[in-house]
Coordinates of C-alpha atoms in Angstrom, one line a residue:
Chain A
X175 CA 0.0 0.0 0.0
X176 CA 2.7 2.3 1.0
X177 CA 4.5 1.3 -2.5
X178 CA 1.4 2.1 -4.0
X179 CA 1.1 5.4 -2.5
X180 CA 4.9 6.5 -3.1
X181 CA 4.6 5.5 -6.8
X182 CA 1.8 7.2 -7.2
X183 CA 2.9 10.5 -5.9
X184 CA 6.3 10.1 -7.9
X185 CA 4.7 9.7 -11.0
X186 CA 2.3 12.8 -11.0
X187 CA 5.4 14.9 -9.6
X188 CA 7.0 13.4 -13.2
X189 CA 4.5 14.0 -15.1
X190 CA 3.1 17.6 -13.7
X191 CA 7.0 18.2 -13.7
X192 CA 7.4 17.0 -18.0
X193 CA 4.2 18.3 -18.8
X194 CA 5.9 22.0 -17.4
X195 CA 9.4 21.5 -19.7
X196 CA 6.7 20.8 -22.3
X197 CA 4.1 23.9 -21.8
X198 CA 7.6 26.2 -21.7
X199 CA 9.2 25.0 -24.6
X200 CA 6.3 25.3 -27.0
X201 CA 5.5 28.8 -24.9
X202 CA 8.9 29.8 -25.9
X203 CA 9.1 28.2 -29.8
X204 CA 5.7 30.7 -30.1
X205 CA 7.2 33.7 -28.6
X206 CA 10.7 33.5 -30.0
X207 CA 8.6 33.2 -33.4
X208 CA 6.0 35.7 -32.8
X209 CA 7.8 38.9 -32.7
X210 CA 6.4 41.0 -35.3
X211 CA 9.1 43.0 -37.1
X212 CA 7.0 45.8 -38.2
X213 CA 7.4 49.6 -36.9
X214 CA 4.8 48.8 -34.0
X215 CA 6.8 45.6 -32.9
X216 CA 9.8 47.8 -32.8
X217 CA 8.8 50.3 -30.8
X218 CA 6.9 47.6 -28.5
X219 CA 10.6 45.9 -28.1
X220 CA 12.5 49.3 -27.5
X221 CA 10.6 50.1 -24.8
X222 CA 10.9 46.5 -23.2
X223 CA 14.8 47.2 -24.3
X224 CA 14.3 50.5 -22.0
X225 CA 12.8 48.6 -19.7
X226 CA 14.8 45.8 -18.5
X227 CA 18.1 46.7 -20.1
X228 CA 18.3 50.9 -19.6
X229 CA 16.9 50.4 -16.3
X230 CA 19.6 48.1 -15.1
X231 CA 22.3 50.0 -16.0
X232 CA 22.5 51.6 -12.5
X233 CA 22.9 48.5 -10.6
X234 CA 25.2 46.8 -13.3
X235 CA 27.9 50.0 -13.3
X236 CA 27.7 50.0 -10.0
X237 CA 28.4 46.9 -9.1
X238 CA 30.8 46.2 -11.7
X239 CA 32.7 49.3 -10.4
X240 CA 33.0 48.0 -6.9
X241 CA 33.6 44.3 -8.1
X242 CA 36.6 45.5 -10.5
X243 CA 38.2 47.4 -7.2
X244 CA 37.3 44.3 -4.8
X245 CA 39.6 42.1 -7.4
X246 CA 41.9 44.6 -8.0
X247 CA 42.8 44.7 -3.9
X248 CA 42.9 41.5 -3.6
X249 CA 44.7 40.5 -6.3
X250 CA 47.6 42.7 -5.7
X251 CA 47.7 41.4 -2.2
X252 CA 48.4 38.3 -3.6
X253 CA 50.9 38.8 -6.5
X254 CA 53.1 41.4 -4.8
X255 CA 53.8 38.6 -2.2
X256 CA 55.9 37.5 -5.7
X257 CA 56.7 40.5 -7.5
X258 CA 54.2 40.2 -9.8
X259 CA 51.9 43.1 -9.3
X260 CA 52.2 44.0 -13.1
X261 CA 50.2 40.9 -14.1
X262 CA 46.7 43.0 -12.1
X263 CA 45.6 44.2 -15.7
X264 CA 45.3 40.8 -17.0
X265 CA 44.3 39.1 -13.4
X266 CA 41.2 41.0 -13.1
X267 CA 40.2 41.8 -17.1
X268 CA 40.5 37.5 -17.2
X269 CA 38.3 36.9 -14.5
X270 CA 36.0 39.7 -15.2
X271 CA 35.4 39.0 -19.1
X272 CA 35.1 34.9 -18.9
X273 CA 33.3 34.4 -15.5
X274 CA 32.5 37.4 -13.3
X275 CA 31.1 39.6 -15.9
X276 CA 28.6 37.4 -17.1
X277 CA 27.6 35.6 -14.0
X278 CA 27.2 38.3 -11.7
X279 CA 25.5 40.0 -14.6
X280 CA 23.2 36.9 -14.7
X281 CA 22.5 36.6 -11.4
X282 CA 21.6 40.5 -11.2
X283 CA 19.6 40.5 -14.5
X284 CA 17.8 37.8 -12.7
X285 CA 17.1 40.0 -9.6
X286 CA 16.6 43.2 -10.7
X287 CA 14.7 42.3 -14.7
X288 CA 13.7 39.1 -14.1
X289 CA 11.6 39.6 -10.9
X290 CA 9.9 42.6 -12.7
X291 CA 8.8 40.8 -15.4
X292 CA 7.3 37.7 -13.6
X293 CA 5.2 40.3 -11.5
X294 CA 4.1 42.4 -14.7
X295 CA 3.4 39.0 -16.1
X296 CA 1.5 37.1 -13.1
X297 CA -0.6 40.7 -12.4
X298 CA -1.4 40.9 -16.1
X299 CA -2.6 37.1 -15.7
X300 CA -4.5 38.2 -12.2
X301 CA -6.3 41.2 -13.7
X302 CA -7.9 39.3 -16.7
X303 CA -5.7 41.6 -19.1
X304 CA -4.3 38.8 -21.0
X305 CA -7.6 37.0 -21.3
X306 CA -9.1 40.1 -23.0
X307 CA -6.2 40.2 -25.2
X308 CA -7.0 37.2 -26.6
X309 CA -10.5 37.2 -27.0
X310 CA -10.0 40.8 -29.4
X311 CA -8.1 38.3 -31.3
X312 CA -4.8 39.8 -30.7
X313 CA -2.1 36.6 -29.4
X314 CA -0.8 37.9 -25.8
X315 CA 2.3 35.9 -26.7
X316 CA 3.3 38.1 -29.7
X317 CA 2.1 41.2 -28.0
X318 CA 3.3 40.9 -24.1
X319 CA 5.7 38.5 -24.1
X320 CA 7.4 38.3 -27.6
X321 CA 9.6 41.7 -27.2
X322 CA 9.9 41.0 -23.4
X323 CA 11.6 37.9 -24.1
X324 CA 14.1 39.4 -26.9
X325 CA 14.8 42.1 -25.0
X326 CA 16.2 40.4 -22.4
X327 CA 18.0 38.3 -25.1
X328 CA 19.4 41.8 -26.5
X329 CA 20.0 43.4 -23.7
X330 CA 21.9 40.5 -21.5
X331 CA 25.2 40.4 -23.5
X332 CA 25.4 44.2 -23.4
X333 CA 25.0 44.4 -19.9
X334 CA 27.9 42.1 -19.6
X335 CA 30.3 43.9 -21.7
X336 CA 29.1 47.2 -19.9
X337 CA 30.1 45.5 -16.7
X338 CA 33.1 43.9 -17.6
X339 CA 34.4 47.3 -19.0
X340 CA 33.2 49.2 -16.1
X341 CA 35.4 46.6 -13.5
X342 CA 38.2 46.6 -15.5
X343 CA 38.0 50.6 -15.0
X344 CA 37.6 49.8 -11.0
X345 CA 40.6 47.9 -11.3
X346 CA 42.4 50.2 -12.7
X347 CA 41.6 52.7 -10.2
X348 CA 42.6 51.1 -7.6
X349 CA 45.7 49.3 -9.1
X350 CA 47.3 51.9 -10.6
X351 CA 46.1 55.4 -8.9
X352 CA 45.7 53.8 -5.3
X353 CA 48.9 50.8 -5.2
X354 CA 50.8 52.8 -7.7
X355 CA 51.1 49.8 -10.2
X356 CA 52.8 51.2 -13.3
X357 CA 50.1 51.7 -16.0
X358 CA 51.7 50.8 -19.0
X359 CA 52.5 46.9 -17.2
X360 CA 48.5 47.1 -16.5
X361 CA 47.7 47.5 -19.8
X362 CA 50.3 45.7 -21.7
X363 CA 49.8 42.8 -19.9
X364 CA 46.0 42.9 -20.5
X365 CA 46.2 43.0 -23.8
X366 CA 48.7 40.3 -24.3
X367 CA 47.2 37.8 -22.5
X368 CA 43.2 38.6 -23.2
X369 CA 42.4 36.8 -26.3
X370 CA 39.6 38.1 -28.6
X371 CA 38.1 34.6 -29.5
X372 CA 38.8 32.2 -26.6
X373 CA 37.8 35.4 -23.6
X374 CA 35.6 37.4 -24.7
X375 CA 33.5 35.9 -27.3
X376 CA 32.9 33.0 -25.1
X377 CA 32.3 35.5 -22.0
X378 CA 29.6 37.2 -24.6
X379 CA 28.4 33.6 -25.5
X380 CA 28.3 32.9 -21.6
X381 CA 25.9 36.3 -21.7
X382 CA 24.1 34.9 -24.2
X383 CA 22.9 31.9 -22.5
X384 CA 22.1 33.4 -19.8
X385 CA 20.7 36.5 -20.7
X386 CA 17.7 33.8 -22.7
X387 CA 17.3 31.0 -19.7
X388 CA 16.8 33.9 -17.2
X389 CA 14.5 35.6 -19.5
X390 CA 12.7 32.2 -20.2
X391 CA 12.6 31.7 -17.0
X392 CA 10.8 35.0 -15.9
X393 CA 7.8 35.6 -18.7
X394 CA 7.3 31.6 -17.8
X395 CA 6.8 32.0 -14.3
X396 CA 4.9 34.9 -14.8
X397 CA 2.5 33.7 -17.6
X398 CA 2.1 30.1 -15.9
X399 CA 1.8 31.7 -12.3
X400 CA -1.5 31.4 -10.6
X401 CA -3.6 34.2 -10.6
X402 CA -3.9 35.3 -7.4
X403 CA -1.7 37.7 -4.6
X404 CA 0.0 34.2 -3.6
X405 CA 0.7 32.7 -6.9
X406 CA 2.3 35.9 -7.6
X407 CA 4.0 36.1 -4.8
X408 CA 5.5 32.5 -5.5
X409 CA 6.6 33.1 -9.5
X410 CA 8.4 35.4 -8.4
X411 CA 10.6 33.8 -5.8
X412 CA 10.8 31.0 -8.4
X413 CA 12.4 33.0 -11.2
X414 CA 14.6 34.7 -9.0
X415 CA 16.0 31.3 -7.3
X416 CA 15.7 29.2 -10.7
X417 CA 17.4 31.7 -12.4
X418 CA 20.0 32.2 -10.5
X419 CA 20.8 28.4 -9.7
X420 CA 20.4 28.2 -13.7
X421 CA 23.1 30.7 -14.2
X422 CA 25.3 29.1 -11.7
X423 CA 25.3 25.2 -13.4
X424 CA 25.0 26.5 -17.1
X425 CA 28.5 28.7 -16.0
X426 CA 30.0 25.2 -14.6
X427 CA 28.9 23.6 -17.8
X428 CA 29.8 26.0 -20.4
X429 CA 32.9 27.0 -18.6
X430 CA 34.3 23.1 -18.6
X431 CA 33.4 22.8 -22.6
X432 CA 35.1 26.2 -23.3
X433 CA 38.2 26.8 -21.3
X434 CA 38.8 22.6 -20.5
X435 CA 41.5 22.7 -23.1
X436 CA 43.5 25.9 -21.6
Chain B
X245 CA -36.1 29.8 -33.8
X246 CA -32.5 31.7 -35.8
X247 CA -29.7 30.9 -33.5
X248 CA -26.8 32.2 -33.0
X249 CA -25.1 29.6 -31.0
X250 CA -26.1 26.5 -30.5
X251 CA -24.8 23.6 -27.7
X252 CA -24.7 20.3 -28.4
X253 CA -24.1 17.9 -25.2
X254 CA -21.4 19.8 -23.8
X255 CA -19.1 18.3 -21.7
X256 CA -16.2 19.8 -19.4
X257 CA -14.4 18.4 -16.2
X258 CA -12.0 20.6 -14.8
X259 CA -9.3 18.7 -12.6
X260 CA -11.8 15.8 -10.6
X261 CA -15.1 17.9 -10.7
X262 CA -17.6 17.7 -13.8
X263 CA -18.7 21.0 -14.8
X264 CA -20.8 20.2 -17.3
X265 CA -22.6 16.9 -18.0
X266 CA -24.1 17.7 -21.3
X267 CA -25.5 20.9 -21.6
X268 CA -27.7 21.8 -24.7
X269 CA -28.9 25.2 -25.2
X270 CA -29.3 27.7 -27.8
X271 CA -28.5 31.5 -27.5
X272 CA -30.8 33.6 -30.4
X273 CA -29.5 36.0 -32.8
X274 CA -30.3 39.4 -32.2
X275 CA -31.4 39.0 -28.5
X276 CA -30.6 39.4 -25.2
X277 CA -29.8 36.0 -23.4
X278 CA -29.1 35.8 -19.9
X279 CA -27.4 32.8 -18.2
X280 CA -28.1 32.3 -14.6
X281 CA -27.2 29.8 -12.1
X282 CA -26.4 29.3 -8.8
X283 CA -22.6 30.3 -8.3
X284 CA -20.1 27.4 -8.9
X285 CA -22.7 26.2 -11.6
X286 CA -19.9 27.0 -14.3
X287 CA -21.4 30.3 -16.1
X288 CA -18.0 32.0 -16.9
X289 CA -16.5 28.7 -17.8
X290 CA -19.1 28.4 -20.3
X291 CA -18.3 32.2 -21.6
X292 CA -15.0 31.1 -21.7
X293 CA -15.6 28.0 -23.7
X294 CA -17.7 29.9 -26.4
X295 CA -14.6 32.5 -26.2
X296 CA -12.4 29.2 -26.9
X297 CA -10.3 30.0 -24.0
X298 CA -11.3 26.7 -22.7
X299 CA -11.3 23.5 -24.9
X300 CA -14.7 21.2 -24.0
X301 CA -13.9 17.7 -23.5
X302 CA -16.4 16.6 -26.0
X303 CA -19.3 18.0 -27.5
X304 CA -20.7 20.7 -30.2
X305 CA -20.0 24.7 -29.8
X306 CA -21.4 26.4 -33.1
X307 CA -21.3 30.0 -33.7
X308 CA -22.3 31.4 -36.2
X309 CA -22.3 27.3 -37.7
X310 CA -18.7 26.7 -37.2
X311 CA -17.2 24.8 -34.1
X312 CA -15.5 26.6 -32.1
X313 CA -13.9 23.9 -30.3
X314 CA -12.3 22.4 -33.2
X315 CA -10.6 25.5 -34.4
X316 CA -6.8 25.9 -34.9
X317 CA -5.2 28.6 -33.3
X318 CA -5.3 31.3 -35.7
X319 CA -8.2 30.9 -37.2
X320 CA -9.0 30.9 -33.4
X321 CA -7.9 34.5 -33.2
X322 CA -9.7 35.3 -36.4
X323 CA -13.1 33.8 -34.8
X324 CA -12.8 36.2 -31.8
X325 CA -12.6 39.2 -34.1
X326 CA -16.3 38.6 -34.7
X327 CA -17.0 38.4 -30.6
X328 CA -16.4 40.7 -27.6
X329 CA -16.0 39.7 -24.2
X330 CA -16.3 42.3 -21.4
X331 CA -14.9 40.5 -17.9
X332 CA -16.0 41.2 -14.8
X333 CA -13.0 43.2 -13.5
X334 CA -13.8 45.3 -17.0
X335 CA -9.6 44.6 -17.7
X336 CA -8.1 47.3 -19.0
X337 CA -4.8 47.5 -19.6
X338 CA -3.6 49.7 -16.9
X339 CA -0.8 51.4 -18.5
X340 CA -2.1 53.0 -21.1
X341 CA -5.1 55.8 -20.9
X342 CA -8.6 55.3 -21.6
X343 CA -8.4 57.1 -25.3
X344 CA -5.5 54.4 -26.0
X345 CA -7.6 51.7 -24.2
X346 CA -10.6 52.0 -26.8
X347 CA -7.9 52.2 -29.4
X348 CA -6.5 48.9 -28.7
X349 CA -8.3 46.8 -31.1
X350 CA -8.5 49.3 -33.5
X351 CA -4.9 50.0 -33.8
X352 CA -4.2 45.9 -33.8
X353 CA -6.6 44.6 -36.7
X354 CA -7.1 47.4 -38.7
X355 CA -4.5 50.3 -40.6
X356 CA -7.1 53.2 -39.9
X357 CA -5.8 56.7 -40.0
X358 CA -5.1 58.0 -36.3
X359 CA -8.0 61.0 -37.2
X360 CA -10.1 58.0 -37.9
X361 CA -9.4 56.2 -34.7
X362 CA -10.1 59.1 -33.2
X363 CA -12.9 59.7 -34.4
X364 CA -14.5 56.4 -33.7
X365 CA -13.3 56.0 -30.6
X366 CA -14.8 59.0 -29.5
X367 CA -17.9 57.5 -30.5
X368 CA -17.4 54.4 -28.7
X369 CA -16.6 56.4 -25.6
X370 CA -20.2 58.9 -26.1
X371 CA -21.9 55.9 -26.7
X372 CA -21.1 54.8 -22.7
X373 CA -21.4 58.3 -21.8
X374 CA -17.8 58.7 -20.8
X375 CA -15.8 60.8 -23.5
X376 CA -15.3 63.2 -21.0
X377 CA -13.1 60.8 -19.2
X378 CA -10.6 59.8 -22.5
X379 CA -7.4 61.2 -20.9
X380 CA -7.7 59.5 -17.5
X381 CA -5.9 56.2 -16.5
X382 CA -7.3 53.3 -15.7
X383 CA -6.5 53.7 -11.9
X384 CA -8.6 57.0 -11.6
X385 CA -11.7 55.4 -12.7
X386 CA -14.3 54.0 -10.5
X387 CA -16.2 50.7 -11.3
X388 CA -18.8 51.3 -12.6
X389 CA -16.4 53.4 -15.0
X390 CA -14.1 51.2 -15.8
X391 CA -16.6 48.4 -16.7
X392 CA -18.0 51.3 -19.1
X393 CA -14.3 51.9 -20.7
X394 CA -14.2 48.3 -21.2
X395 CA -17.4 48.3 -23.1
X396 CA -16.3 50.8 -24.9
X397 CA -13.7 48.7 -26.1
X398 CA -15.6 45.5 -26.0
X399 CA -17.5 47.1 -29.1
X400 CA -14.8 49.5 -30.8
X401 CA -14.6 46.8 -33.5
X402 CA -18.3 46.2 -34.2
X403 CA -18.6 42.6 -32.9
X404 CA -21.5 40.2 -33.7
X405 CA -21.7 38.9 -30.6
X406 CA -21.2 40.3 -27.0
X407 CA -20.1 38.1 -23.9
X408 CA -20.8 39.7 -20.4
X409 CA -19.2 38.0 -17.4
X410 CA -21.6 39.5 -14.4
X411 CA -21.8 42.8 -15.5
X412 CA -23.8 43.8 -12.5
X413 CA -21.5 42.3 -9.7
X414 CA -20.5 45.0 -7.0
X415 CA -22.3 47.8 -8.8
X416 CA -23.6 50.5 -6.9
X417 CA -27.3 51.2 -7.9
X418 CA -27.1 53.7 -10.2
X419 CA -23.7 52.2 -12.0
X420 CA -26.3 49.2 -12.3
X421 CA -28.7 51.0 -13.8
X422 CA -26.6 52.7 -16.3
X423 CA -25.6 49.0 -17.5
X424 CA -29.1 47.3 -18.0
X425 CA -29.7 50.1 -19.9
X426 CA -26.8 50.2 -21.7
X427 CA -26.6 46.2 -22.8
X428 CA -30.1 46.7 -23.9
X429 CA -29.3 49.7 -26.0
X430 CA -26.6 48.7 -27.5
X431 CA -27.9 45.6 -28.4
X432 CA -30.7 46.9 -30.0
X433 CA -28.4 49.6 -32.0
X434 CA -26.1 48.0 -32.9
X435 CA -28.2 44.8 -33.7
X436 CA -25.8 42.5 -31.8
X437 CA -26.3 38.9 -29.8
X438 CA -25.9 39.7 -26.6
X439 CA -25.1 36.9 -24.0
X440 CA -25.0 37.6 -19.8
X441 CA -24.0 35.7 -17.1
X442 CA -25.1 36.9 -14.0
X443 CA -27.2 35.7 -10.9
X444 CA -28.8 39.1 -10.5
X445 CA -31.8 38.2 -11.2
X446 CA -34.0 41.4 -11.1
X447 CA -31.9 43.2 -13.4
X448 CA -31.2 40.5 -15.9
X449 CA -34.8 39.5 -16.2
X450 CA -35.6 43.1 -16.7
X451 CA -33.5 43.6 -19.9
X452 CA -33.1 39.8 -21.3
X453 CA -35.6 38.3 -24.0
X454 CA -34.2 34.7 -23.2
X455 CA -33.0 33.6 -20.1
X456 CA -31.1 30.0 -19.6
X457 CA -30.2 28.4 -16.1
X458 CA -27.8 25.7 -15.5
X459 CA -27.9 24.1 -12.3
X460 CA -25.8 21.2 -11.2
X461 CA -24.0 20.8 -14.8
X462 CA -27.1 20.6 -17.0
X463 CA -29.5 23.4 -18.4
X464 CA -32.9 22.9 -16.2
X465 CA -34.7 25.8 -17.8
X466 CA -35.0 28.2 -20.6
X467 CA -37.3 30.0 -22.3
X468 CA -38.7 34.2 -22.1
X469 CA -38.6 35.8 -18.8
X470 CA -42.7 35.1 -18.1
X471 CA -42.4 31.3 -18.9
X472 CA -40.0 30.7 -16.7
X473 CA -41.5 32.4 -14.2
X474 CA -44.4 30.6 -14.5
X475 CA -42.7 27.0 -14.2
X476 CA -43.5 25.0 -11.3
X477 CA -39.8 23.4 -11.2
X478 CA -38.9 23.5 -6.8
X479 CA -35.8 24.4 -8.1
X480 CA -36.0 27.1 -10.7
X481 CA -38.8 28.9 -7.9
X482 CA -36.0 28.6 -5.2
X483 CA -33.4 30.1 -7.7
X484 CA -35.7 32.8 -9.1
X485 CA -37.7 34.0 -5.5
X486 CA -33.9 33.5 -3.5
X487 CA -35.5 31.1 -1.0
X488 CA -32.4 30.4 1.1
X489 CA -33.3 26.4 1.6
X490 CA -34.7 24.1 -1.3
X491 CA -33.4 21.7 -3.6
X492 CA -30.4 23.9 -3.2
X493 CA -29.6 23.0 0.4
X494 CA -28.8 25.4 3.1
X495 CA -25.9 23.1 3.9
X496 CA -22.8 21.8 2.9
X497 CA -22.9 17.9 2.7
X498 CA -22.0 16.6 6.3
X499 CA -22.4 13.8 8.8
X500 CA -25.7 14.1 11.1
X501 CA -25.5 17.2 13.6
X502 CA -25.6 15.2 17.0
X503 CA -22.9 12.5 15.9
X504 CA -20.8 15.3 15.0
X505 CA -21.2 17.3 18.3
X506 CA -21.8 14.3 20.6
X507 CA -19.0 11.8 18.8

């Protein structure tokens, strides 16, 4: 009986659980399809562009800033202990353009866009607004969440470059105008060691992936949420913890298939 | 009898619990309809079913002759063109103004000239009495307001057919009056099918030439206003006089009284 009882649970927890990767991957096949390219589908997507890329900037400069001087102080803690303290260019523009940049981008795209959308989403849901959509005939999945979704594909891998750029600038703030390294060594060993191809495209692709599962993520959750104050409540902690644990293993994954061989 | 949609042995479960357990019913063209019930009876989902929002899990719905149920997705979205459904929270979309509210559907299904959007959505909004109110947002309206805004844009495209999901639900009295009158004038105008959902029954008897009423998944009467009211059913008089005990118990299903206090 007990047997009976666990299988029985287990298998609607599978299928509830494949019937979900199911509903999300035809939600987003429609959406990724249904952007309309005309001047109103534009302007729809440049204001979701505005939306959850322009209004991120603050927190991604900011933080990038502060990350870039955090590495830069540590580093040079660490290589002076071997006379190395020229190397800080390249120390922190490496670990900024192939992981930190597009992780911590990630996981505050997640927090700060992602969030935002699941709400818009779920209240849209809770309000009837989407069901009215649809029935004046016009597809809530082209309309709402088609240029949300390619925003956050569009804006992602800028955000990272913005925030890679900006902590390499932190780093050299504090490396070279605080610790005195010599500025020429910062840069000249940053450029010979940072490789366009094998750093920063992958870092961009890095952005890339994550810039569409976080966004995938978010319009899901909020377009699947229940339509209530709770259900809202609950998409939203969703996106921001699947998000970020999504960013975390895809970084572990991609990072062993690119940089394995270096 | 012409009508306008027609039923067939309708059938809908929603997770364990049967809504329907074929329903038949036809809704005339050109007329008022109201569809009453008790609440939990399933009237919205069946608003939603004729709206294809919700797929039946077997049976006929024909409007207009062509099944709604079996209809892909776009020619779905082309079959809704044709209808418009006002909810019961009225659902506007709250960041845009009421001017850009009625010009929603316009501005999606058709390349008018913005004079000629204007103008008709200027219309739309005298029609409900509220052109006065086409810069305000959606958050400064009242109910009874926003309901009208939504009617307003319920009807901006000239549908056939009108779907009202309680339009009198938390109205204040004269809001409510405003409606009734304006479902039955705009019906009449604009020679539409209007279908309501309500269990107000004073108000929807007053305006509606058809009334059905589901009960317990299936329809158990329908007919004009005065033949209904003249059935000796127990349970259509207990649903149309509001007696509190009947067919319709007073109480939710539960073991005897004493056992349960005594043990």
């Amino acid at each position: 009986m007990f047997l009976v009882e666990f299988l029985i649970k287990n298998g609607r927890a599978g299928i509830d659980f494949s019937s979900t990767i199911g509903r999300s991957g035809i939600f987003l096949c429609r959406s990724i399809l249904g952007l309309s390219l005309g001047p109103k589908g534009l302007k729809l997507l440049a204001k979701q562009i505005y939306m959850v890329g322009v209004l991120s900037l603050v927190i991604i400069v900011v933080s990038g800033l502060f990350i870039g001087m955090v590495l830069a102080l540590q580093g040079y803690n660490i290589l002076i202990d071997y006379g190395s303290e020229q190397a800080i260019g390249q120390m922190v523009a490496l670990t900024l353009v192939r992981e930190l940049g597009p992780v911590v981008t990630g996981l505050l795209f997640a927090g700060r866009a992602g969030s935002a959308l699941t709400a818009e989403i779920g209240l849209m849901k809770a309000t009837e607004q989407l069901s009215s959509m649809e029935m004046m005939g016009v597809d809530p999945l082209k309309r709402i969440i088609a240029p949300r979704l390619w925003a956050g594909f569009i804006s992602m891998p800028i955000l990272a470059v913005i925030f890679s750029t900006v902590g390499i600038f932190g780093g050299l703030l504090v490396g070279v105008d605080w610790l005195g390294v010599y500025e020429g060594a910062f840069w000249a060993n940053m450029q010979s060691s940072v490789n366009f191809q094998e750093d920063v495209l992958n870092g961009l692709i890095k952005s890339l992936v994550f810039g569409l599962v976080c966004t995938w993520i978010a319009v899901f959750q909020g377009y699947d949420s229940v339509p209530t104050s709770e259900g809202i409540s609950i998409a939203t902690t969703k996106t921001v913890v699947y998000s970020s644990l999504a960013v975390l293993g895809l970084d572990f994954l991609l990072t062993a298939v690119m940089f394995s061989s270096i | 009898m012409d009508s306008y949609i027609t039923i067939n042995d309708l059938h809908f479960t929603r997770g364990h619990r049967s809504i329907f357990n074929g329903v038949t019913l036809h809704i005339p063209r050109g007329k008022v309809t109201a569809i009453m019930g008790p609440s939990g009876t399933g009237k919205t989902t069946l608003l939603r079913l004729i709206g294809g929002q919700l797929r039946a899990d077997s049976g006929q719905i024909l409007l207009d002759g062509q099944d709604i149920s079996q209809l892909g997705r776009k020619a779905l979205f082309d079959a809704r063109k044709k209808m418009g459904m006002l909810f019961q929270s009225g659902a506007l979309f709250s960041d845009i103004s009421v001017f850009e509210n009625v010009a929603f559907p316009l501005r999606a299904h058709t390349k008018l000239a913005e004079d000629v959007i204007r103008d008709i959505v200027l219309m739309k909004l005298q029609a409900v009495g509220l052109r006065g109110a086409r810069d305000l947002m959606p958050s400064e309206l009242s109910g009874g307001m926003t309901r009208r805004v939504a009617l307003a844009r319920t009807i901006a495209l000239d549908p056939e057919l009108l779907l009202y999901d309680e339009p009198f639900a938390g109205q204040d009295p004269i809001a409510m009056g405003v409606l009734v009158q304006l479902i039955r004038l705009l019906n009449d105008a604009l020679g539409l099918t209007s279908v309501l959902v309500s269990h107000d029954i004073t108000e929807s008897l007053s305006i509606c030439d058809h009334v059905v009423i589901l009960a317990d998944g299936v329809v158990i009467g329908e007919g004009s206003p005065t033949e209904l009211k003249k059935s000796d059913s127990p349970l259509l008089k207990q649903f149309l006089n509001g007696l509190p005990d009947g067919p319709v118990p007073f109480h939710y299903p539960a073991n005897d009284y004493k056992t349960d206090l005594i043990g």
